[in-house]
C-alpha cells in the first residue's frame, strides 16, 4: 500500500520567516495530496490540497508544490505568524482499491517564535 | 452549514468492554471515513463508508467494525477493548468518495 514520509518532525522558525515541510510518497498512482493543520485539542483542518495534474497551488501565504517524477510534495508557509503554530499533516490518496484511502504522514510540529 | 459532529466527545472504558462511537456528517455528504489518532502511530485509516456500504478497510483487527445508516450517519464499534485502543477517533465526511474530507472534533477514548 501507500507509504507517506514527512520531514521534519519538528520545525521552529522566527515570526516572519518561511517554513517548508516535505513529504514523499511511494505509490506513483496517487493523485490527490491534501495538507491538514491540527491545533492542540482541535480537529484537523484542510488548509490546501493539490491534484496530480497541477504542479503548484497557492492560497495567500500558503503554497504546495508537487513533483510527480520524484514523488514528493511540499508545503510552503511564508511570513509565518504565531497562529501558524500547530501540527501539520500531509496525505496522499490513489484511485482504486486500498489506494483510495488517505494515507497520512507522521506530522510536523511547527512552532513560530515571536 | 454545520460541520461534522461526533458523540460522545470523551469516553472512559475498562478492558474487555465494548464501545460505540457516532459520527454525523455534513449535510449532503454521503461518504464517512474513520481514523484512529495516537501519538505513536499518527493518523491511521480504519474504514470508509459510502451509501451504507463499506468501501474500504484499513489494517485493524476484526474487533473494529462500523456501519452507515440511510441518513449517512455512521457508527463505529470496538469490542473487547484493549489498553492500546486508547486514542482519538476521528471521522471525516466528504460529498462522495475521492472528494475532500472534512474532519469532526473526534472522540477521545481512554481504556483503563
CSV table of C-alpha atoms in Angstrom, one decimal:
chain,number,residue,atom,x,y,z
A,1,UNK,CA,0.0,0.0,0.0
A,2,UNK,CA,0.9,3.7,0.0
A,3,UNK,CA,3.6,5.0,2.4
A,4,UNK,CA,4.0,8.7,3.1
A,5,UNK,CA,7.1,10.0,4.8
A,6,UNK,CA,7.1,13.5,6.3
A,7,UNK,CA,10.0,15.7,7.3
A,8,UNK,CA,11.0,17.3,9.6
A,9,UNK,CA,9.1,16.1,12.6
A,10,UNK,CA,9.6,19.4,14.4
A,11,UNK,CA,10.3,22.8,13.0
A,12,UNK,CA,10.9,26.1,14.8
A,13,UNK,CA,11.0,29.4,12.9
A,14,UNK,CA,11.1,33.1,13.8
A,15,UNK,CA,7.9,35.0,13.1
A,16,UNK,CA,8.0,36.4,9.6
A,17,UNK,CA,10.3,33.7,8.3
A,18,UNK,CA,9.2,31.0,5.9
A,19,UNK,CA,8.6,27.3,6.8
A,20,UNK,CA,8.8,24.3,4.5
A,21,UNK,CA,7.6,20.8,5.2
A,22,UNK,CA,8.3,18.0,2.8
A,23,UNK,CA,6.6,14.7,2.1
A,24,UNK,CA,7.4,11.8,-0.1
A,25,UNK,CA,5.0,9.1,-1.3
A,26,UNK,CA,5.6,5.6,-2.6
A,27,UNK,CA,2.6,4.9,-4.9
A,28,UNK,CA,3.1,6.6,-8.3
A,29,UNK,CA,-0.7,6.2,-8.9
A,30,UNK,CA,-1.5,8.6,-6.1
A,31,UNK,CA,-3.3,11.6,-7.5
A,32,UNK,CA,-4.5,13.7,-4.5
A,33,UNK,CA,-2.4,15.4,-1.9
A,34,UNK,CA,-4.1,17.4,0.9
A,35,UNK,CA,-2.5,19.2,3.8
A,36,UNK,CA,-4.2,19.5,7.2
A,37,UNK,CA,-3.4,21.7,10.2
A,38,UNK,CA,-4.2,20.5,13.7
A,39,UNK,CA,-4.1,22.8,16.6
A,40,UNK,CA,-3.8,21.4,20.1
A,41,UNK,CA,-7.0,19.7,21.1
A,42,UNK,CA,-8.7,20.5,17.8
A,43,UNK,CA,-9.8,18.7,14.7
A,44,UNK,CA,-7.5,18.5,11.6
A,45,UNK,CA,-8.5,21.3,9.2
A,46,UNK,CA,-7.8,21.2,5.5
A,47,UNK,CA,-5.6,24.2,4.6
A,48,UNK,CA,-4.7,23.4,1.0
A,49,UNK,CA,-4.7,20.5,-1.5
A,50,UNK,CA,-3.3,19.7,-4.9
A,51,UNK,CA,-4.1,17.1,-7.5
A,52,UNK,CA,-1.6,15.4,-9.7
A,53,UNK,CA,-2.5,17.4,-12.9
A,54,UNK,CA,-1.2,20.6,-11.2
A,55,UNK,CA,2.4,21.3,-10.2
A,56,UNK,CA,1.8,24.2,-7.8
A,57,UNK,CA,-1.1,25.8,-5.9
A,58,UNK,CA,-1.1,28.9,-3.8
A,59,UNK,CA,-3.5,30.4,-1.3
A,60,UNK,CA,-2.3,33.7,0.2
A,61,UNK,CA,0.6,32.8,2.4
A,62,UNK,CA,0.4,29.0,1.8
A,63,UNK,CA,1.6,27.1,-1.2
A,64,UNK,CA,2.0,23.5,-2.2
A,65,UNK,CA,4.3,22.1,-4.9
A,66,UNK,CA,4.2,18.7,-6.4
A,67,UNK,CA,6.9,16.8,-8.2
A,68,UNK,CA,5.4,13.6,-9.6
A,69,UNK,CA,8.6,12.3,-11.1
A,70,UNK,CA,10.3,12.4,-7.7
A,71,UNK,CA,7.1,11.5,-5.9
A,72,UNK,CA,7.4,14.3,-3.4
A,73,UNK,CA,5.3,17.4,-2.4
A,74,UNK,CA,6.0,20.3,-0.1
A,75,UNK,CA,4.1,22.8,1.9
A,76,UNK,CA,5.4,26.4,2.0
A,77,UNK,CA,4.3,28.9,4.5
A,78,UNK,CA,5.6,32.5,4.1
A,79,UNK,CA,5.6,35.4,6.6
A,80,UNK,CA,4.8,33.0,9.4
A,81,UNK,CA,2.7,34.2,12.4
A,82,UNK,CA,2.4,32.7,15.9
A,83,UNK,CA,-1.1,31.4,15.0
A,84,UNK,CA,0.6,29.2,12.4
A,85,UNK,CA,1.9,27.1,15.3
A,86,UNK,CA,0.3,23.7,15.0
A,87,UNK,CA,0.9,20.1,13.8
A,88,UNK,CA,0.8,19.8,10.0
A,89,UNK,CA,-0.1,16.6,8.3
A,90,UNK,CA,0.4,15.7,4.6
A,91,UNK,CA,-1.5,12.9,3.0
A,92,UNK,CA,-1.8,11.1,-0.3
A,93,UNK,CA,-4.6,9.2,-2.0
A,94,UNK,CA,-4.8,7.0,-5.1
A,95,UNK,CA,-7.7,5.8,-7.3
A,96,UNK,CA,-8.8,2.3,-6.7
A,97,UNK,CA,-9.0,-0.4,-4.0
A,98,UNK,CA,-7.0,0.1,-0.9
A,99,UNK,CA,-5.3,3.1,-2.6
A,100,UNK,CA,-8.5,5.1,-2.3
A,101,UNK,CA,-7.9,5.8,1.4
A,102,UNK,CA,-6.0,8.8,2.6
A,103,UNK,CA,-2.6,7.8,3.9
A,104,UNK,CA,-1.1,10.4,6.3
A,105,UNK,CA,2.4,11.4,7.1
A,106,UNK,CA,3.6,11.4,10.7
A,107,UNK,CA,3.1,15.1,11.2
A,108,UNK,CA,5.3,18.2,11.7
A,109,UNK,CA,5.1,20.2,14.9
A,110,UNK,CA,5.6,23.8,13.7
A,111,UNK,CA,6.5,26.4,16.3
A,112,UNK,CA,6.6,30.1,15.3
A,113,UNK,CA,8.6,32.1,17.8
A,114,UNK,CA,7.6,35.7,18.4
B,1,UNK,CA,-23.7,24.6,7.1
B,2,UNK,CA,-23.0,22.7,10.3
B,3,UNK,CA,-19.7,20.8,10.4
B,4,UNK,CA,-19.1,17.1,11.2
B,5,UNK,CA,-20.2,16.2,14.7
B,6,UNK,CA,-19.1,13.3,16.8
B,7,UNK,CA,-20.5,11.9,20.0
B,8,UNK,CA,-19.5,11.4,22.7
B,9,UNK,CA,-16.5,13.6,22.9
B,10,UNK,CA,-14.9,11.8,25.7
B,11,UNK,CA,-15.2,8.2,26.9
B,12,UNK,CA,-13.6,6.1,29.6
B,13,UNK,CA,-14.0,2.4,29.5
B,14,UNK,CA,-12.3,-0.6,31.0
B,15,UNK,CA,-10.5,-3.5,29.3
B,16,UNK,CA,-12.9,-6.1,27.8
B,17,UNK,CA,-15.8,-3.7,27.4
B,18,UNK,CA,-17.2,-2.5,24.1
B,19,UNK,CA,-17.8,1.0,22.8
B,20,UNK,CA,-19.9,2.6,20.1
B,21,UNK,CA,-19.0,6.0,18.6
B,22,UNK,CA,-21.2,8.1,16.4
B,23,UNK,CA,-20.5,10.5,13.6
B,24,UNK,CA,-22.9,12.8,11.8
B,25,UNK,CA,-21.5,14.1,8.5
B,26,UNK,CA,-22.0,17.5,6.9
B,27,UNK,CA,-25.4,17.7,5.4
B,28,UNK,CA,-25.3,16.4,1.8
B,29,UNK,CA,-22.2,14.3,2.4
B,30,UNK,CA,-22.6,10.7,1.8
B,31,UNK,CA,-19.1,9.3,2.5
B,32,UNK,CA,-17.7,8.9,6.0
B,33,UNK,CA,-14.2,7.7,6.9
B,34,UNK,CA,-12.9,6.8,10.3
B,35,UNK,CA,-9.4,7.3,11.6
B,36,UNK,CA,-7.5,6.4,14.8
B,37,UNK,CA,-5.0,9.0,16.0
B,38,UNK,CA,-2.4,8.2,18.6
B,39,UNK,CA,0.9,9.9,19.4
B,40,UNK,CA,3.0,7.0,18.3
B,41,UNK,CA,1.1,5.9,15.1
B,42,UNK,CA,-0.3,9.2,13.9
B,43,UNK,CA,-3.5,9.1,11.8
B,44,UNK,CA,-4.4,5.6,10.7
B,45,UNK,CA,-7.3,4.8,8.4
B,46,UNK,CA,-9.9,2.4,9.9
B,47,UNK,CA,-12.7,2.3,7.2
B,48,UNK,CA,-14.8,4.2,4.7
B,49,UNK,CA,-18.5,4.0,4.1
B,50,UNK,CA,-20.5,5.3,1.2
B,51,UNK,CA,-24.2,4.8,0.7
B,52,UNK,CA,-24.4,2.4,3.6
B,53,UNK,CA,-21.7,0.2,2.2
B,54,UNK,CA,-18.1,-0.3,3.5
B,55,UNK,CA,-15.9,0.6,0.6
B,56,UNK,CA,-12.5,0.3,2.1
B,57,UNK,CA,-11.0,-1.1,5.3
B,58,UNK,CA,-7.7,-0.4,7.0
B,59,UNK,CA,-5.4,-2.8,8.7
B,60,UNK,CA,-7.2,-3.2,12.0
B,61,UNK,CA,-8.4,-6.3,13.8
B,62,UNK,CA,-12.0,-7.5,13.4
B,63,UNK,CA,-12.8,-6.0,16.9
B,64,UNK,CA,-13.2,-2.8,15.0
B,65,UNK,CA,-16.4,-2.5,13.0
B,66,UNK,CA,-18.7,0.1,11.6
B,67,UNK,CA,-21.8,0.8,9.8
B,68,UNK,CA,-23.6,3.6,8.0
B,69,UNK,CA,-27.3,4.5,8.1
B,70,UNK,CA,-29.5,5.7,5.3
B,71,UNK,CA,-29.1,9.3,6.5
B,72,UNK,CA,-25.3,8.9,6.1
B,73,UNK,CA,-24.7,8.9,9.9
B,74,UNK,CA,-22.1,6.4,10.8
B,75,UNK,CA,-21.2,4.4,13.9
B,76,UNK,CA,-18.1,2.5,14.8
B,77,UNK,CA,-17.9,-0.2,17.4
B,78,UNK,CA,-14.9,-1.6,19.2
B,79,UNK,CA,-15.4,-4.8,21.1
B,80,UNK,CA,-13.3,-6.4,23.8
B,81,UNK,CA,-11.4,-3.2,24.4
B,82,UNK,CA,-7.6,-3.3,25.0
B,83,UNK,CA,-5.4,-0.7,26.6
B,84,UNK,CA,-3.8,0.0,23.2
B,85,UNK,CA,-7.2,1.2,21.9
B,86,UNK,CA,-6.9,4.4,23.8
B,87,UNK,CA,-6.8,7.1,21.2
B,88,UNK,CA,-8.6,9.9,19.5
B,89,UNK,CA,-11.1,8.6,17.0
B,90,UNK,CA,-11.8,10.9,14.2
B,91,UNK,CA,-14.4,10.7,11.5
B,92,UNK,CA,-14.3,12.7,8.3
B,93,UNK,CA,-17.1,13.3,5.7
B,94,UNK,CA,-17.0,14.1,2.0
B,95,UNK,CA,-19.6,14.5,-0.6
B,96,UNK,CA,-18.5,11.3,-2.3
B,97,UNK,CA,-15.6,9.0,-2.3
B,98,UNK,CA,-12.4,10.7,-3.6
B,99,UNK,CA,-13.7,14.2,-2.6
B,100,UNK,CA,-12.2,16.5,0.0
B,101,UNK,CA,-12.6,15.2,3.5
B,102,UNK,CA,-13.7,17.3,6.5
B,103,UNK,CA,-13.0,16.1,10.0
B,104,UNK,CA,-15.1,16.0,13.1
B,105,UNK,CA,-13.8,17.0,16.5
B,106,UNK,CA,-13.1,13.4,17.5
B,107,UNK,CA,-14.0,11.1,20.4
B,108,UNK,CA,-11.2,10.7,22.9
B,109,UNK,CA,-11.3,7.1,24.2
B,110,UNK,CA,-9.4,6.1,27.3
B,111,UNK,CA,-9.3,2.4,28.2
B,112,UNK,CA,-8.3,1.6,31.7
